[in-house]
Coordinates of C-alpha atoms and ligand atoms in Angstrom, one line a residue:
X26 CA -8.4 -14.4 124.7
X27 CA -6.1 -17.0 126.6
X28 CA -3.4 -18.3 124.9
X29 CA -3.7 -22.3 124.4
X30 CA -0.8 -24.2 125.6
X31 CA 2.1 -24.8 123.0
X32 CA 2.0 -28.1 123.3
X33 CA -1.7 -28.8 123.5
X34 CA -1.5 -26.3 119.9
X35 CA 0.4 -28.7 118.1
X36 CA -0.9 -31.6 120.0
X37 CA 2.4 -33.1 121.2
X38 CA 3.6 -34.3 124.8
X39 CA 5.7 -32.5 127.1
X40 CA 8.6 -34.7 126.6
X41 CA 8.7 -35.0 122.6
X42 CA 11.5 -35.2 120.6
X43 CA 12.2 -32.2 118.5
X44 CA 11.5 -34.7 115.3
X45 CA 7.9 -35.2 116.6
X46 CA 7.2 -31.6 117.0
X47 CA 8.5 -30.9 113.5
X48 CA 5.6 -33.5 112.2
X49 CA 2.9 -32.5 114.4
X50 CA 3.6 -28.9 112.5
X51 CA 4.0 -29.9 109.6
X52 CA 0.7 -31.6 109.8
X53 CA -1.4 -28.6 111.2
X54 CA 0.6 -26.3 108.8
X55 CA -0.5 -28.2 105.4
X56 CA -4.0 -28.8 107.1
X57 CA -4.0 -25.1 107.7
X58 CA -2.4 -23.3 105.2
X59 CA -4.0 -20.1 103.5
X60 CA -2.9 -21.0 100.2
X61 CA -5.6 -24.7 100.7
X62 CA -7.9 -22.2 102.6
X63 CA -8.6 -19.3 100.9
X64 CA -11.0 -16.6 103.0
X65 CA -11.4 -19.3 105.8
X66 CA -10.7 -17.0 109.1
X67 CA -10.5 -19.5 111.1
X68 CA -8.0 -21.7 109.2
X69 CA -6.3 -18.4 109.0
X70 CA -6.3 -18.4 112.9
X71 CA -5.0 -22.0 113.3
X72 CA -2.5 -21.9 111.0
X73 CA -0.8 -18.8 112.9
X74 CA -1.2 -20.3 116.3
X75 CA 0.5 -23.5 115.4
X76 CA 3.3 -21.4 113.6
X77 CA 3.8 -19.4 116.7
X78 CA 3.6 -22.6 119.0
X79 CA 6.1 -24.2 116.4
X80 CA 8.7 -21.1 116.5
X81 CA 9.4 -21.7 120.4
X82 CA 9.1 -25.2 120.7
X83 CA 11.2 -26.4 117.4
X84 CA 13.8 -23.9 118.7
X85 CA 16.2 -25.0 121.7
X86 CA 16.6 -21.4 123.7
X87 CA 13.1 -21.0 123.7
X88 CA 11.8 -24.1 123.9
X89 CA 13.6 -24.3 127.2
X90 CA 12.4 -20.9 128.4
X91 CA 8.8 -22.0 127.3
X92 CA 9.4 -25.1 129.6
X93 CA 11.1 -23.4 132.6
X94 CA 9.1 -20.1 132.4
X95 CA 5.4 -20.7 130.0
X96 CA 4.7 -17.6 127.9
X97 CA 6.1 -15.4 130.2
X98 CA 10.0 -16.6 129.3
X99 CA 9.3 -15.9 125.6
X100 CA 7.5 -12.8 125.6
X101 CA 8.3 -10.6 122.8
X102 CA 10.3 -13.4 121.1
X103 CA 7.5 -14.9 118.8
X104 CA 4.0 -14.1 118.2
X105 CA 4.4 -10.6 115.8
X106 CA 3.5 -12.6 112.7
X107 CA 4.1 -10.4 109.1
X108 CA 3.2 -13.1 106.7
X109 CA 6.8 -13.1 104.7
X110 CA 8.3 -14.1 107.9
X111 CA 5.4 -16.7 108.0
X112 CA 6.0 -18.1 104.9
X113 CA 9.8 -18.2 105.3
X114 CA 9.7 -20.6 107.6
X115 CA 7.2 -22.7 106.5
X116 CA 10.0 -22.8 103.6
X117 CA 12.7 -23.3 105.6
X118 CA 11.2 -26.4 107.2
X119 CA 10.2 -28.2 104.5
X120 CA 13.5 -27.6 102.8
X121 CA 12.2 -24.6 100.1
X122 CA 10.5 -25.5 96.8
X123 CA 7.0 -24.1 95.9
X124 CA 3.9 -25.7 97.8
X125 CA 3.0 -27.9 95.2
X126 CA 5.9 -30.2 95.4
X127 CA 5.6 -30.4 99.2
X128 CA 2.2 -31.1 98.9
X129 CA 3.3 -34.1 96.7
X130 CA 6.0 -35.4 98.9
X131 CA 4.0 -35.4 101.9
X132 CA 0.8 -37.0 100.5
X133 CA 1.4 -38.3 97.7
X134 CA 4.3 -40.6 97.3
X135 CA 5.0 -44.3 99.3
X136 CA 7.3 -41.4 101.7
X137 CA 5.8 -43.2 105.0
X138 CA 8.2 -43.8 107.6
X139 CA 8.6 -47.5 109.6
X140 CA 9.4 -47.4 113.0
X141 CA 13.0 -49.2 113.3
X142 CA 13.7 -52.4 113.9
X143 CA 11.3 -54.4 112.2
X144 CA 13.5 -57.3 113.3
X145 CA 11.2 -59.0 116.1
X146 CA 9.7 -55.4 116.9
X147 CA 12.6 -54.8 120.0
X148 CA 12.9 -51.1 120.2
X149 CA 14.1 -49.2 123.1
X150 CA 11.6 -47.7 125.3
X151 CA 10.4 -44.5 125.7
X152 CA 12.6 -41.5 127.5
X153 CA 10.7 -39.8 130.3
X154 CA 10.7 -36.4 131.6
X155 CA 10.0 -35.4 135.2
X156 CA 10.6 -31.8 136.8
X157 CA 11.8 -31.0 140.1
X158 CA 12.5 -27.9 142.2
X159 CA 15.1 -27.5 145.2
X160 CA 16.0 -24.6 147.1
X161 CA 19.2 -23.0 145.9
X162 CA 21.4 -23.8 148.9
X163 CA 20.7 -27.5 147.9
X164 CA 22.1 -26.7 144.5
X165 CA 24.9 -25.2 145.1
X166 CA 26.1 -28.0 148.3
X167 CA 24.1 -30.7 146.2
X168 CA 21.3 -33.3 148.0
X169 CA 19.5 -36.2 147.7
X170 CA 15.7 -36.2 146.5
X171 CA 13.1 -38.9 146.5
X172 CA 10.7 -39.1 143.6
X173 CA 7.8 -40.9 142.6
X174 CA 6.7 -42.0 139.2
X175 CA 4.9 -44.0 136.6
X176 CA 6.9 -46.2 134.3
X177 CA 6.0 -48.9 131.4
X178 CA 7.7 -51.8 132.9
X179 CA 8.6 -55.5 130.9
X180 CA 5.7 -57.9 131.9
X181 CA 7.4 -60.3 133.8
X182 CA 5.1 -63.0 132.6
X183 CA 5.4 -62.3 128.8
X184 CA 9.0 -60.9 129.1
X185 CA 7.9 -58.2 126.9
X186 CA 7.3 -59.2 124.2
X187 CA 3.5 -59.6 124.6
X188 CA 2.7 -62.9 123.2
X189 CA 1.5 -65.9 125.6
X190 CA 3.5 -68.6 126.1
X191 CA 4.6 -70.3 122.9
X192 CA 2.9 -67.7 121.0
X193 CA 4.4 -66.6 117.6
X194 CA 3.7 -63.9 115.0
X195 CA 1.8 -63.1 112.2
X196 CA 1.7 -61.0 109.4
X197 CA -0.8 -57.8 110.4
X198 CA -4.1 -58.4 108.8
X199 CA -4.9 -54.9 108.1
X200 CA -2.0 -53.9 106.9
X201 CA -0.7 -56.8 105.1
X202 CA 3.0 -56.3 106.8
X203 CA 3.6 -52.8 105.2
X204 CA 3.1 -51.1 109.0
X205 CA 1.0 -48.1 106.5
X206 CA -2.8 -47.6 106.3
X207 CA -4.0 -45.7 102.8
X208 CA -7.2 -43.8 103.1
X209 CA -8.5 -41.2 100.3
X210 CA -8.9 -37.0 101.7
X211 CA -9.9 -35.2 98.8
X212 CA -7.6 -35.3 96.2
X213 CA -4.9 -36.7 98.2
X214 CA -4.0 -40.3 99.3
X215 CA -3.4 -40.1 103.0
X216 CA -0.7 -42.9 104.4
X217 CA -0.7 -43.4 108.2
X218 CA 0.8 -45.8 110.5
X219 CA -1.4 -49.1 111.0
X220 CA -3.3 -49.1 113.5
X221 CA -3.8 -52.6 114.5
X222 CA 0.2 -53.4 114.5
X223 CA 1.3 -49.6 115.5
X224 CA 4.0 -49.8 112.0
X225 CA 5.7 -53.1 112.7
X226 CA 4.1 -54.9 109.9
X227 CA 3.6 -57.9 112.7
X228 CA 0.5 -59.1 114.8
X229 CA 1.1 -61.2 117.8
X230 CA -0.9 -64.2 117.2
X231 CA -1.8 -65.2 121.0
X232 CA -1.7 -62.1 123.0
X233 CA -0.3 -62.4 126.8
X234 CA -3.4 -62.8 129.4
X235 CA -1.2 -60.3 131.4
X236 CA -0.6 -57.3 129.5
X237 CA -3.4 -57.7 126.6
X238 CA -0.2 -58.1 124.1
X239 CA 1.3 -54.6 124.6
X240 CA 4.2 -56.4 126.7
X241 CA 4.2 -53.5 129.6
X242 CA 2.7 -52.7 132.9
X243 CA 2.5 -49.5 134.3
X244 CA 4.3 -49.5 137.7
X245 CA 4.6 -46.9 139.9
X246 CA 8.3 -46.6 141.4
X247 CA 10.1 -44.3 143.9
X248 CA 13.5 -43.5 142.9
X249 CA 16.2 -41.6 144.8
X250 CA 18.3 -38.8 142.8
X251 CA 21.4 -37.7 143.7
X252 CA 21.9 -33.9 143.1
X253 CA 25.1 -33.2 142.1
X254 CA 26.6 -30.3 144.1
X255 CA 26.9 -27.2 142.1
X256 CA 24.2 -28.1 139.5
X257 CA 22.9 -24.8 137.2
X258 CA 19.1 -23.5 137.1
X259 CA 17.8 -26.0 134.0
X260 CA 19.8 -28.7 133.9
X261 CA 19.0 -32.4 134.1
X262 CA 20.4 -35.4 135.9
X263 CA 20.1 -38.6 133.5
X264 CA 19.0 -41.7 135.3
X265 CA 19.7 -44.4 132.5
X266 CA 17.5 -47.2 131.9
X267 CA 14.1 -45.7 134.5
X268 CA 12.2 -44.7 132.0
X269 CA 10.2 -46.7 129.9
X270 CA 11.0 -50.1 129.2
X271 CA 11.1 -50.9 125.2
X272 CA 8.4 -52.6 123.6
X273 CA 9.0 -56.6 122.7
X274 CA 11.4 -56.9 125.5
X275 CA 13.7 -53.8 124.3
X276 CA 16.1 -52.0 126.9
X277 CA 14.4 -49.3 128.6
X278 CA 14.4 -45.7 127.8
X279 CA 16.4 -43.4 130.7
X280 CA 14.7 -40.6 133.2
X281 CA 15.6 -37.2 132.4
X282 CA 15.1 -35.7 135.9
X283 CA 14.8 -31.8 135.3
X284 CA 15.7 -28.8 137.8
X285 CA 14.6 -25.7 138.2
X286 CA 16.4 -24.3 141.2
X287 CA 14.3 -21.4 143.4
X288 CA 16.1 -18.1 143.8
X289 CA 17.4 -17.4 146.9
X290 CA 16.5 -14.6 149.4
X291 CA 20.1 -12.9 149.8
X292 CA 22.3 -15.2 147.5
X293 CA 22.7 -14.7 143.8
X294 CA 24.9 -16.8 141.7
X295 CA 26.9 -16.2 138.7
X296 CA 28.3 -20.2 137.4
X297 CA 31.0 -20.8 140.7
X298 CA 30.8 -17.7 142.3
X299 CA 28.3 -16.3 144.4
X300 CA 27.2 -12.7 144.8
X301 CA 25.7 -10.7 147.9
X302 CA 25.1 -7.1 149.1
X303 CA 25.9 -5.4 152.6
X304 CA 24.9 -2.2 153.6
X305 CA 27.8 -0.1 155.8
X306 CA 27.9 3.3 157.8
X307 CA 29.9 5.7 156.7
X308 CA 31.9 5.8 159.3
X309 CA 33.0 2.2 158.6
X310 CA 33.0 2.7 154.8
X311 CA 35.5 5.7 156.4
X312 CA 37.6 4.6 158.9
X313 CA 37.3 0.7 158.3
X314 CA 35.9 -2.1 159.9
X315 CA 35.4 -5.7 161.0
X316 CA 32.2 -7.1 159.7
X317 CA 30.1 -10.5 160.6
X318 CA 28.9 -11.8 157.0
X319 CA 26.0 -15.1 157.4
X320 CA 27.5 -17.3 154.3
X321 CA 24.9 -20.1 152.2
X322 CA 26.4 -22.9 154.6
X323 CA 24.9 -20.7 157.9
X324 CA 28.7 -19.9 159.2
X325 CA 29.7 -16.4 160.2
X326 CA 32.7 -15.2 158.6
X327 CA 34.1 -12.1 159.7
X328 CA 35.0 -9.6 157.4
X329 CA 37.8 -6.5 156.9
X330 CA 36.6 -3.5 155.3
X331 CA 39.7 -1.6 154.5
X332 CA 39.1 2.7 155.4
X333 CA 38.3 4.8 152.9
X334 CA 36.4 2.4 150.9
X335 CA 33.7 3.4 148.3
X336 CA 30.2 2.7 147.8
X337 CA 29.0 -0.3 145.5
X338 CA 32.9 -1.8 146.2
X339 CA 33.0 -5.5 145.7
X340 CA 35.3 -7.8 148.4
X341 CA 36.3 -11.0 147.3
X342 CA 35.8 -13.9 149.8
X343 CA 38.3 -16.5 148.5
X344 CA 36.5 -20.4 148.5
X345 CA 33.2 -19.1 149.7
X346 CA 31.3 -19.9 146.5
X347 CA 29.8 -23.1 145.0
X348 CA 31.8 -26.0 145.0
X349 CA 31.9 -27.8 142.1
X350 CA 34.6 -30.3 140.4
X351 CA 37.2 -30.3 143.5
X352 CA 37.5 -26.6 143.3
X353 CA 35.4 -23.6 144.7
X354 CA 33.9 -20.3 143.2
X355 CA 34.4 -17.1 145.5
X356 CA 32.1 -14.9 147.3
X357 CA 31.8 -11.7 146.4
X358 CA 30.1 -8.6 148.8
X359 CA 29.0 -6.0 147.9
X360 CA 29.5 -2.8 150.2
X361 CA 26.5 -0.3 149.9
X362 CA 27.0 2.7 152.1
X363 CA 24.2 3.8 153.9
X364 CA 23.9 7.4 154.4
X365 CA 22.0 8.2 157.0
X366 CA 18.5 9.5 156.3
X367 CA 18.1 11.0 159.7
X368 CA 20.2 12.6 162.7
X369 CA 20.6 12.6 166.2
X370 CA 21.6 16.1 167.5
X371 CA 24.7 14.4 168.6
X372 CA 25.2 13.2 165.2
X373 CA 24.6 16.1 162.8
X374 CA 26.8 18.5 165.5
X375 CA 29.7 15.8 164.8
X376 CA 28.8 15.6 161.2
X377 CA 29.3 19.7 160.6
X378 CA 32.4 19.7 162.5
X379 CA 34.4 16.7 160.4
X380 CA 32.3 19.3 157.4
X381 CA 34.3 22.0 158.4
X382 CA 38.0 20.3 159.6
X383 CA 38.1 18.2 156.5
X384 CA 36.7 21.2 154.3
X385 CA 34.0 20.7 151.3
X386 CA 34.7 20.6 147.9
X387 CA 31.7 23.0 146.3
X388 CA 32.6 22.7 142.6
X389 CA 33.6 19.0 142.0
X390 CA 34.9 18.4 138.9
X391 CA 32.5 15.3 136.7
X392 CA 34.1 12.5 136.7
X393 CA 32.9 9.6 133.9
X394 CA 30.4 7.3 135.0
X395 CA 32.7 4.4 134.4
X396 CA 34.5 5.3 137.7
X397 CA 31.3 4.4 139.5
X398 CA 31.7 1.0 138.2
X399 CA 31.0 -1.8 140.5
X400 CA 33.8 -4.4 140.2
Ligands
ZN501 ZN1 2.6 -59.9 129.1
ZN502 ZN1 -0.6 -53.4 110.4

């Protein structure tokens, strides 16, 4: 059976804050639990898949390989569910104590939360997310990138706040300024946030023609984002105040610009320094040799292997890595010698003779496998 999206399980945007994915499990998980549905299989089902879904996302390292990867960069960490390991976190989150008292704190007392800053309802706006990809030469030099997105922006005939010219505010009629809705489920007394006011406790009397009273438009902008040179695989540039602006004329929220940087075809890269391979003869790995090496940048540096070196040797190329904070990593090349798989006659009459002037050893002694290492 496919696997449902983590974030579709528990219902929660890309870009939510580890708070909100805490409460959108908690939610499922008291909906869900065994211990309310006895024998209900499906419940059963539900509760497990939000658990799982809730074990990556509500933790950091694997939340991030969930983002960067999907199921495929947490294989293997979550999904084998015993039940005590099950239940131990559904402790752990909401802080231990039997069931019964959670139950009570969740449903039953005022506990509801108020959005902040029921002064005048200005809030900051919402942070966005948006994910880009650039070749790894462009991460390691750095690089400009153009990119296009939609943003909440202030109404510029209401200024935000949403009201129409002159227009004050009123207590919300549903909710009588407490910003909570009470509805009966069964035994419990459900509070959730208003509806009408969204939890300020405040109705705009005259909404703005512009807007409809929310105080935002929805713009779409083109940005351009300056990569920083030697920027790491998952990492973000934050571009402060392009994300959403806040509602009632608050500041708006900043643009988390994500990057996930494709691997390169020769290059790998270890923080500053970068790491490639190169095969030899072994008559150069023998008698020594000057080498042409292709570097990221495209130039040709030339290269000394010294005689006599030994397969799976590493050379360091001072200043030939990623720059990064006025400094440089190195590269390093790595000297595979090729022996070769066929040979002339020419070759192997050549071969025999250096066989018999240099003499063969016929019982070599072991040596430990640490010897053979590669640095
Ligand atoms: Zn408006
Ligand atoms: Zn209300």
């Amino acid at each position: 059976m496919a696997k449902r999206d983590y974030y579709e399980v528990l219902g929660v945007q890309k870009g939510a804050s580890k708070d909100d994915i805490k409460k959108a499990y908690r939610k499922l998980a008291i909906q869900y639990h065994p211990d309310k549905n006895p024998g209900n299989k499906e419940a059963e089902e539900k509760f497990k898949e939000a658990t799982e879904a809730y074990e990556v996302l509500g933790d950091d390292q694997k939340k991030s390989a969930y983002d960067q990867f999907g199921f495929a960069g947490v294989e293997g960490m979550g999904g084998q569910h015993d039940y005590s390991q099950t239940f131990r976190g559904f402790e752990d989150l909401f802080g231990g104590g039997d069931f019964s008292s959670i139950f009570d704190t969740f449903f039953g007392g005022g506990g509801g939360r108020r959005s902040s800053g029921g002064n005048g309802g200005v809030r900051q706006g919402a942070n966005l997310r948006y994910d880009i990809e650039i070749p790894f030469k462009d991460a390691v030099f750095g690089t400009k990138v153009e990119i296009q997105y939609s943003r909440n922006e202030s109404c510029p005939v209401c200024k935000g706040t949403g009201a129409a010219n002159g227009a004050g505010r009123k207590v919300c009629p549903t909710c009588q300024g407490s910003g909570q809705v009470r509805h009966s489920q069964g035994f419990f007394s459900v509070a959730s946030t208003c509806p009408s006011c969204g939890g300020e406790g405040y109705v705009i009397e005259q909404p703005c023609k512009e807007c409809g009273g929310s105080g935002a438009q929805k713009k779409r902008q083109k940005i351009m984002v300056t990569i920083p040179a030697g920027v790491e695989n998952g990492k973000r540039v934050v571009i402060p105040r392009q994300g959403d602006a806040g509602p009632g004329g608050g500041p708006a929220g900043d643009l988390y610009v994500f990057i996930r940087v494709k691997p390169h075809e020769h290059f790998e890269r270890q923080d500053l320094d970068l790491y490639c391979a190169v095969p030899i003869s072994i008559t150069q790995a023998s008698l020594g040799a000057d080498i042409h090496v292709s570097t990221l940048d495209g130039k040709t540096i030339k290269v000394k292997v010294p005689a006599g070196i030994q397969n799976g040797k590493m050379l360091r190329i001072r200043d030939e890595g990623v720059p990064a904070g006025g400094r440089r990593g190195n590269l390093y090349i790595k000297l595979m010698v090729q022996i070769p798989a066929k040979l002339s006659k020419r070759g192997r009459e050549l071969l025999e003779e250096l066989s018999k002037a240099e003499g063969e050893n016929d019982a070599p002694k072991p040596i430990p496998l640490s010897e053979f290492a590669e640095r």
